[in-house]
Amino acid sequence: MKSTKVTAVLAHGAWADESSWSKVLRELHAKSIKAVTLSLPMSSFDGDVVALEELLAALDGPAILVAHAYAGAVIAATQSPKVRALVYIAGLAPDEGETVAEVFNRFGHDDKAPVLAPSSDGRIWLPREAFATAFAQHASAQEQQALAAAQRPISPECITVPVGEPLWKRVPAWYLIAQHDHMIPEKTQRFMAERMHAHTRAYPVDHLPSVTAPSLVADIVVDALHGITA
């Protein structure tokens, strides 16, 4: 199997959309790596898994799944035999019987973390000011404004459902730990990476390195591709 025949599927997390992967996508395409983005509805966990399964079914050939934050739980829920590896970019990785919310809150948060709660529409939105203080503090002011304007809220139904046996127990995993993350603490990320026995890299980046450090994200995707094709 050659890496050029494997498709990297890039899945966004809560409060982001497919555009958050645009810089990484360009870097991967420049390296002649097949890569596509996945849009998650984030209205229910099962619905997001269905969206992933539909994309995988349409792919010609094997895939590695790359997830940011909440999407880490989604990529580990697929049963598709096409998946060769999982890559977590400050991703959430609940174990069997855990919910996303439980692992997200496992070790608490620092004082820069925003208060999160459902709004009047029943969905959880990220406060606009949090894009500059906790979500992507290393981004430019223009990028922070664009992220806030394009944010995708998440339903509580996505994060309160216990997950089944995760795929990372059966396929290799890679993990990029974001050491300056104010959304998912570094301690929580290290716990999940170690529990998965993931190939781990740690960098002084914020919660959204796909925007603020795309080369580092692309590098770990390339590592995963090499890891499954060696």
PDB file of C-alpha atoms in Angstrom:
ATOM      1  CA  MET A   1       0.000   0.000   0.000  1.00  0.00           C
ATOM      2  CA  LYS A   2       1.393   3.397  -0.938  1.00  0.00           C
ATOM      3  CA  SER A   3       0.622   6.501   1.077  1.00  0.00           C
ATOM      4  CA  THR A   4      -0.657   8.301  -2.015  1.00  0.00           C
ATOM      5  CA  LYS A   5      -3.475   5.746  -2.229  1.00  0.00           C
ATOM      6  CA  VAL A   6      -4.614   6.386   1.324  1.00  0.00           C
ATOM      7  CA  THR A   7      -7.049   9.226   1.914  1.00  0.00           C
ATOM      8  CA  ALA A   8      -6.699  11.422   4.985  1.00  0.00           C
ATOM      9  CA  VAL A   9     -10.155  12.384   6.243  1.00  0.00           C
ATOM     10  CA  LEU A  10     -10.075  15.592   8.304  1.00  0.00           C
ATOM     11  CA  ALA A  11     -12.936  15.991  10.798  1.00  0.00           C
ATOM     12  CA  HIS A  12     -13.586  19.286  12.606  1.00  0.00           C
ATOM     13  CA  GLY A  13     -14.628  19.588  16.220  1.00  0.00           C
ATOM     14  CA  ALA A  14     -17.195  21.750  17.982  1.00  0.00           C
ATOM     15  CA  TRP A  15     -17.252  25.500  17.264  1.00  0.00           C
ATOM     16  CA  ALA A  16     -15.311  25.016  14.035  1.00  0.00           C
ATOM     17  CA  ASP A  17     -16.166  23.925  10.507  1.00  0.00           C
ATOM     18  CA  GLU A  18     -14.405  22.440   7.480  1.00  0.00           C
ATOM     19  CA  SER A  19     -12.618  25.724   6.770  1.00  0.00           C
ATOM     20  CA  SER A  20     -10.505  25.176   9.905  1.00  0.00           C
ATOM     21  CA  TRP A  21      -8.632  22.505   7.914  1.00  0.00           C
ATOM     22  CA  SER A  22      -7.925  24.631   4.826  1.00  0.00           C
ATOM     23  CA  LYS A  23      -4.245  25.289   5.622  1.00  0.00           C
ATOM     24  CA  VAL A  24      -3.563  21.648   6.456  1.00  0.00           C
ATOM     25  CA  LEU A  25      -5.404  20.548   3.331  1.00  0.00           C
ATOM     26  CA  ARG A  26      -3.153  22.713   1.183  1.00  0.00           C
ATOM     27  CA  GLU A  27      -0.028  21.318   2.821  1.00  0.00           C
ATOM     28  CA  LEU A  28      -1.117  17.718   2.350  1.00  0.00           C
ATOM     29  CA  HIS A  29      -2.126  18.278  -1.266  1.00  0.00           C
ATOM     30  CA  ALA A  30       1.268  19.915  -1.873  1.00  0.00           C
ATOM     31  CA  LYS A  31       2.822  16.646  -0.680  1.00  0.00           C
ATOM     32  CA  SER A  32       0.598  14.697  -3.122  1.00  0.00           C
ATOM     33  CA  ILE A  33      -1.407  13.216  -0.252  1.00  0.00           C
ATOM     34  CA  LYS A  34      -5.082  12.594  -0.858  1.00  0.00           C
ATOM     35  CA  ALA A  35      -7.115  14.461   1.755  1.00  0.00           C
ATOM     36  CA  VAL A  36     -10.743  15.468   2.184  1.00  0.00           C
ATOM     37  CA  THR A  37     -12.708  17.224   4.902  1.00  0.00           C
ATOM     38  CA  LEU A  38     -15.754  15.936   6.761  1.00  0.00           C
ATOM     39  CA  SER A  39     -18.619  18.161   7.873  1.00  0.00           C
ATOM     40  CA  LEU A  40     -20.272  17.053  11.107  1.00  0.00           C
ATOM     41  CA  PRO A  41     -23.883  18.136  11.810  1.00  0.00           C
ATOM     42  CA  MET A  42     -23.250  17.944  15.582  1.00  0.00           C
ATOM     43  CA  SER A  43     -26.927  17.460  16.362  1.00  0.00           C
ATOM     44  CA  SER A  44     -26.371  13.967  17.799  1.00  0.00           C
ATOM     45  CA  PHE A  45     -23.436  11.636  18.274  1.00  0.00           C
ATOM     46  CA  ASP A  46     -25.043   8.885  16.208  1.00  0.00           C
ATOM     47  CA  GLY A  47     -25.787  11.352  13.427  1.00  0.00           C
ATOM     48  CA  ASP A  48     -22.151  12.381  13.278  1.00  0.00           C
ATOM     49  CA  VAL A  49     -21.024   8.764  13.083  1.00  0.00           C
ATOM     50  CA  VAL A  50     -23.463   8.236  10.209  1.00  0.00           C
ATOM     51  CA  ALA A  51     -21.971  11.242   8.384  1.00  0.00           C
ATOM     52  CA  LEU A  52     -18.519   9.713   8.760  1.00  0.00           C
ATOM     53  CA  GLU A  53     -19.680   6.271   7.634  1.00  0.00           C
ATOM     54  CA  GLU A  54     -21.293   7.759   4.521  1.00  0.00           C
ATOM     55  CA  LEU A  55     -18.093   9.555   3.562  1.00  0.00           C
ATOM     56  CA  LEU A  56     -15.997   6.426   4.121  1.00  0.00           C
ATOM     57  CA  ALA A  57     -18.366   4.333   2.035  1.00  0.00           C
ATOM     58  CA  ALA A  58     -17.868   6.735  -0.862  1.00  0.00           C
ATOM     59  CA  LEU A  59     -14.073   6.618  -0.694  1.00  0.00           C
ATOM     60  CA  ASP A  60     -12.085   4.509  -3.109  1.00  0.00           C
ATOM     61  CA  GLY A  61      -9.518   2.747  -0.955  1.00  0.00           C
ATOM     62  CA  PRO A  62      -8.300   2.915   2.637  1.00  0.00           C
ATOM     63  CA  ALA A  63      -8.249   5.942   4.914  1.00  0.00           C
ATOM     64  CA  ILE A  64      -6.724   7.444   7.993  1.00  0.00           C
ATOM     65  CA  LEU A  65      -9.008   9.580  10.127  1.00  0.00           C
ATOM     66  CA  VAL A  66      -7.769  12.885  11.531  1.00  0.00           C
ATOM     67  CA  ALA A  67      -9.861  14.546  14.210  1.00  0.00           C
ATOM     68  CA  HIS A  68      -9.870  17.755  16.158  1.00  0.00           C
ATOM     69  CA  ALA A  69     -11.370  17.870  19.662  1.00  0.00           C
ATOM     70  CA  TYR A  70     -14.915  16.392  19.771  1.00  0.00           C
ATOM     71  CA  ALA A  71     -14.426  14.627  16.434  1.00  0.00           C
ATOM     72  CA  GLY A  72     -11.947  12.310  18.147  1.00  0.00           C
ATOM     73  CA  ALA A  73     -14.874  10.461  19.681  1.00  0.00           C
ATOM     74  CA  VAL A  74     -16.610  10.258  16.314  1.00  0.00           C
ATOM     75  CA  ILE A  75     -13.687   8.780  14.370  1.00  0.00           C
ATOM     76  CA  ALA A  76     -13.247   6.054  16.992  1.00  0.00           C
ATOM     77  CA  ALA A  77     -16.887   4.992  16.660  1.00  0.00           C
ATOM     78  CA  THR A  78     -16.761   3.850  13.038  1.00  0.00           C
ATOM     79  CA  GLN A  79     -16.708   0.167  12.181  1.00  0.00           C
ATOM     80  CA  SER A  80     -15.446   0.714   8.637  1.00  0.00           C
ATOM     81  CA  PRO A  81     -12.736  -1.748   7.597  1.00  0.00           C
ATOM     82  CA  LYS A  82     -11.223   1.006   5.440  1.00  0.00           C
ATOM     83  CA  VAL A  83      -9.723   2.796   8.444  1.00  0.00           C
ATOM     84  CA  ARG A  84      -6.017   2.103   8.940  1.00  0.00           C
ATOM     85  CA  ALA A  85      -5.115   4.667  11.624  1.00  0.00           C
ATOM     86  CA  LEU A  86      -6.494   7.449  13.808  1.00  0.00           C
ATOM     87  CA  VAL A  87      -4.841  10.840  14.294  1.00  0.00           C
ATOM     88  CA  TYR A  88      -5.887  13.108  17.164  1.00  0.00           C
ATOM     89  CA  ILE A  89      -5.193  16.839  17.055  1.00  0.00           C
ATOM     90  CA  ALA A  90      -5.927  17.897  20.642  1.00  0.00           C
ATOM     91  CA  GLY A  91      -8.678  15.309  20.276  1.00  0.00           C
ATOM     92  CA  LEU A  92     -11.089  13.761  22.727  1.00  0.00           C
ATOM     93  CA  ALA A  93     -10.918   9.997  23.120  1.00  0.00           C
ATOM     94  CA  PRO A  94     -13.492   8.545  25.510  1.00  0.00           C
ATOM     95  CA  ASP A  95     -13.160   4.873  26.357  1.00  0.00           C
ATOM     96  CA  GLU A  96     -16.010   2.384  26.238  1.00  0.00           C
ATOM     97  CA  GLY A  97     -18.845   3.508  28.521  1.00  0.00           C
ATOM     98  CA  GLU A  98     -17.511   7.069  28.866  1.00  0.00           C
ATOM     99  CA  THR A  99     -19.083  10.178  27.410  1.00  0.00           C
ATOM    100  CA  VAL A 100     -17.278  13.007  25.663  1.00  0.00           C
ATOM    101  CA  ALA A 101     -18.264  15.348  28.492  1.00  0.00           C
ATOM    102  CA  GLU A 102     -16.780  13.033  31.111  1.00  0.00           C
ATOM    103  CA  VAL A 103     -13.360  12.796  29.501  1.00  0.00           C
ATOM    104  CA  PHE A 104     -13.428  16.514  28.600  1.00  0.00           C
ATOM    105  CA  ASN A 105     -13.897  17.376  32.278  1.00  0.00           C
ATOM    106  CA  ARG A 106     -11.684  14.649  33.715  1.00  0.00           C
ATOM    107  CA  PHE A 107      -9.037  16.931  35.233  1.00  0.00           C
ATOM    108  CA  GLY A 108     -10.741  20.295  35.305  1.00  0.00           C
ATOM    109  CA  HIS A 109      -9.806  23.447  33.406  1.00  0.00           C
ATOM    110  CA  ASP A 110      -7.756  26.576  33.925  1.00  0.00           C
ATOM    111  CA  ASP A 111      -9.137  30.049  34.482  1.00  0.00           C
ATOM    112  CA  LYS A 112      -9.046  30.918  30.773  1.00  0.00           C
ATOM    113  CA  ALA A 113     -11.478  28.157  29.853  1.00  0.00           C
ATOM    114  CA  PRO A 114     -14.909  29.522  28.907  1.00  0.00           C
ATOM    115  CA  VAL A 115     -18.099  28.609  30.715  1.00  0.00           C
ATOM    116  CA  LEU A 116     -20.077  26.267  28.481  1.00  0.00           C
ATOM    117  CA  ALA A 117     -23.806  25.668  28.726  1.00  0.00           C
ATOM    118  CA  PRO A 118     -26.748  25.185  26.364  1.00  0.00           C
ATOM    119  CA  SER A 119     -28.299  28.422  25.111  1.00  0.00           C
ATOM    120  CA  SER A 120     -31.981  29.111  24.572  1.00  0.00           C
ATOM    121  CA  ASP A 121     -31.897  27.115  21.319  1.00  0.00           C
ATOM    122  CA  GLY A 122     -30.677  24.032  23.193  1.00  0.00           C
ATOM    123  CA  ARG A 123     -27.240  24.045  21.585  1.00  0.00           C
ATOM    124  CA  ILE A 124     -23.887  24.941  23.111  1.00  0.00           C
ATOM    125  CA  TRP A 125     -22.212  27.966  21.550  1.00  0.00           C
ATOM    126  CA  LEU A 126     -18.719  29.191  22.321  1.00  0.00           C
ATOM    127  CA  PRO A 127     -18.653  32.764  23.664  1.00  0.00           C
ATOM    128  CA  ARG A 128     -17.213  35.008  20.948  1.00  0.00           C
ATOM    129  CA  GLU A 129     -14.479  36.332  23.193  1.00  0.00           C
ATOM    130  CA  ALA A 130     -13.237  32.783  23.850  1.00  0.00           C
ATOM    131  CA  PHE A 131     -11.876  32.476  20.319  1.00  0.00           C
ATOM    132  CA  ALA A 132      -9.183  34.990  21.248  1.00  0.00           C
ATOM    133  CA  THR A 133      -8.540  33.805  24.807  1.00  0.00           C
ATOM    134  CA  ALA A 134      -8.940  30.020  24.796  1.00  0.00           C
ATOM    135  CA  PHE A 135      -9.813  28.511  21.415  1.00  0.00           C
ATOM    136  CA  ALA A 136      -7.237  30.013  19.046  1.00  0.00           C
ATOM    137  CA  GLN A 137      -5.243  32.581  20.980  1.00  0.00           C
ATOM    138  CA  HIS A 138      -2.249  32.167  18.645  1.00  0.00           C
ATOM    139  CA  ALA A 139      -4.324  33.087  15.583  1.00  0.00           C
ATOM    140  CA  SER A 140      -4.476  36.571  14.109  1.00  0.00           C
ATOM    141  CA  ALA A 141      -7.308  38.867  15.150  1.00  0.00           C
ATOM    142  CA  GLN A 142      -8.771  38.511  11.657  1.00  0.00           C
ATOM    143  CA  GLU A 143      -8.684  34.716  11.916  1.00  0.00           C
ATOM    144  CA  GLN A 144     -10.299  34.812  15.355  1.00  0.00           C
ATOM    145  CA  GLN A 145     -13.110  36.967  14.028  1.00  0.00           C
ATOM    146  CA  ALA A 146     -13.640  34.625  11.088  1.00  0.00           C
ATOM    147  CA  LEU A 147     -13.706  31.600  13.378  1.00  0.00           C
ATOM    148  CA  ALA A 148     -16.258  33.235  15.654  1.00  0.00           C
ATOM    149  CA  ALA A 149     -18.451  34.146  12.708  1.00  0.00           C
ATOM    150  CA  ALA A 150     -18.321  30.626  11.245  1.00  0.00           C
ATOM    151  CA  GLN A 151     -18.605  28.653  14.479  1.00  0.00           C
ATOM    152  CA  ARG A 152     -20.761  25.529  14.523  1.00  0.00           C
ATOM    153  CA  PRO A 153     -22.571  24.905  17.830  1.00  0.00           C
ATOM    154  CA  ILE A 154     -22.851  21.438  19.300  1.00  0.00           C
ATOM    155  CA  SER A 155     -25.843  19.666  20.794  1.00  0.00           C
ATOM    156  CA  PRO A 156     -25.598  18.205  24.307  1.00  0.00           C
ATOM    157  CA  GLU A 157     -26.739  14.944  22.688  1.00  0.00           C
ATOM    158  CA  CYS A 158     -23.297  14.680  21.096  1.00  0.00           C
ATOM    159  CA  ILE A 159     -21.376  14.721  24.354  1.00  0.00           C
ATOM    160  CA  THR A 160     -23.619  12.936  26.866  1.00  0.00           C
ATOM    161  CA  VAL A 161     -23.924   9.542  25.140  1.00  0.00           C
ATOM    162  CA  PRO A 162     -21.649   6.733  26.388  1.00  0.00           C
ATOM    163  CA  VAL A 163     -19.534   5.446  23.505  1.00  0.00           C
ATOM    164  CA  GLY A 164     -18.941   1.846  22.521  1.00  0.00           C
ATOM    165  CA  GLU A 165     -15.594   0.097  22.200  1.00  0.00           C
ATOM    166  CA  PRO A 166     -13.355   2.651  20.467  1.00  0.00           C
ATOM    167  CA  LEU A 167     -11.478   1.857  17.283  1.00  0.00           C
ATOM    168  CA  TRP A 168      -8.183   2.969  18.819  1.00  0.00           C
ATOM    169  CA  LYS A 169      -8.121  -0.357  20.636  1.00  0.00           C
ATOM    170  CA  ARG A 170      -7.734  -2.087  17.263  1.00  0.00           C
ATOM    171  CA  VAL A 171      -5.839   0.311  14.996  1.00  0.00           C
ATOM    172  CA  PRO A 172      -2.757   2.486  15.665  1.00  0.00           C
ATOM    173  CA  ALA A 173      -3.200   6.046  16.857  1.00  0.00           C
ATOM    174  CA  TRP A 174      -1.184   9.251  16.687  1.00  0.00           C
ATOM    175  CA  TYR A 175      -1.734  12.225  18.995  1.00  0.00           C
ATOM    176  CA  LEU A 176      -0.662  15.872  18.805  1.00  0.00           C
ATOM    177  CA  ILE A 177      -0.741  17.341  22.302  1.00  0.00           C
ATOM    178  CA  ALA A 178      -1.417  21.074  22.377  1.00  0.00           C
ATOM    179  CA  GLN A 179       0.491  22.376  25.385  1.00  0.00           C
ATOM    180  CA  HIS A 180      -1.109  25.847  25.340  1.00  0.00           C
ATOM    181  CA  ASP A 181      -4.645  24.524  25.046  1.00  0.00           C
ATOM    182  CA  HIS A 182      -7.187  26.265  27.286  1.00  0.00           C
ATOM    183  CA  MET A 183     -10.125  24.149  26.079  1.00  0.00           C
ATOM    184  CA  ILE A 184      -8.747  20.639  26.715  1.00  0.00           C
ATOM    185  CA  PRO A 185      -5.977  20.722  29.336  1.00  0.00           C
ATOM    186  CA  GLU A 186      -2.604  19.225  28.454  1.00  0.00           C
ATOM    187  CA  LYS A 187      -2.977  16.794  31.370  1.00  0.00           C
ATOM    188  CA  THR A 188      -6.212  15.473  29.888  1.00  0.00           C
ATOM    189  CA  GLN A 189      -4.649  15.130  26.457  1.00  0.00           C
ATOM    190  CA  ARG A 190      -1.660  13.231  27.827  1.00  0.00           C
ATOM    191  CA  PHE A 191      -3.954  10.909  29.764  1.00  0.00           C
ATOM    192  CA  MET A 192      -5.898  10.036  26.626  1.00  0.00           C
ATOM    193  CA  ALA A 193      -2.788   9.656  24.460  1.00  0.00           C
ATOM    194  CA  GLU A 194      -1.146   7.348  26.985  1.00  0.00           C
ATOM    195  CA  ARG A 195      -4.310   5.306  27.398  1.00  0.00           C
ATOM    196  CA  MET A 196      -4.409   4.784  23.621  1.00  0.00           C
ATOM    197  CA  HIS A 197      -0.688   3.964  23.467  1.00  0.00           C
ATOM    198  CA  ALA A 198      -0.563   6.622  20.757  1.00  0.00           C
ATOM    199  CA  HIS A 199       2.506   7.851  18.935  1.00  0.00           C
ATOM    200  CA  THR A 200       2.677  11.240  20.602  1.00  0.00           C
ATOM    201  CA  ARG A 201       4.122  14.646  19.818  1.00  0.00           C
ATOM    202  CA  ALA A 202       3.727  17.690  22.078  1.00  0.00           C
ATOM    203  CA  TYR A 203       4.044  21.290  20.943  1.00  0.00           C
ATOM    204  CA  PRO A 204       3.476  24.753  22.513  1.00  0.00           C
ATOM    205  CA  VAL A 205       0.394  25.362  20.374  1.00  0.00           C
ATOM    206  CA  ASP A 206      -3.170  26.404  21.120  1.00  0.00           C
ATOM    207  CA  HIS A 207      -6.386  24.406  20.799  1.00  0.00           C
ATOM    208  CA  LEU A 208      -6.643  24.914  17.034  1.00  0.00           C
ATOM    209  CA  PRO A 209      -3.209  24.140  15.538  1.00  0.00           C
ATOM    210  CA  SER A 210      -4.824  23.317  12.194  1.00  0.00           C
ATOM    211  CA  VAL A 211      -5.139  27.101  11.851  1.00  0.00           C
ATOM    212  CA  THR A 212      -2.198  28.334  13.936  1.00  0.00           C
ATOM    213  CA  ALA A 213       0.426  25.612  13.271  1.00  0.00           C
ATOM    214  CA  PRO A 214      -0.704  23.734  10.145  1.00  0.00           C
ATOM    215  CA  SER A 215       2.746  22.404   9.277  1.00  0.00           C
ATOM    216  CA  LEU A 216       2.951  20.563  12.602  1.00  0.00           C
ATOM    217  CA  VAL A 217      -0.471  19.041  11.982  1.00  0.00           C
ATOM    218  CA  ALA A 218       0.458  18.024   8.448  1.00  0.00           C
ATOM    219  CA  ASP A 219       3.673  16.458   9.745  1.00  0.00           C
ATOM    220  CA  ILE A 220       1.871  14.154  12.169  1.00  0.00           C
ATOM    221  CA  VAL A 221      -0.567  13.117   9.426  1.00  0.00           C
ATOM    222  CA  VAL A 222       2.423  12.247   7.248  1.00  0.00           C
ATOM    223  CA  ASP A 223       3.922  10.276  10.159  1.00  0.00           C
ATOM    224  CA  ALA A 224       0.743   8.252  10.444  1.00  0.00           C
ATOM    225  CA  LEU A 225       0.725   7.550   6.707  1.00  0.00           C
ATOM    226  CA  HIS A 226       4.321   6.403   6.852  1.00  0.00           C
ATOM    227  CA  GLY A 227       3.533   4.339   9.926  1.00  0.00           C
ATOM    228  CA  ILE A 228       0.889   2.277   8.164  1.00  0.00           C
ATOM    229  CA  THR A 229       2.759   1.913   4.875  1.00  0.00           C
ATOM    230  CA  ALA A 230       6.231   1.062   6.169  1.00  0.00           C
TER     231      ALA A 230
END
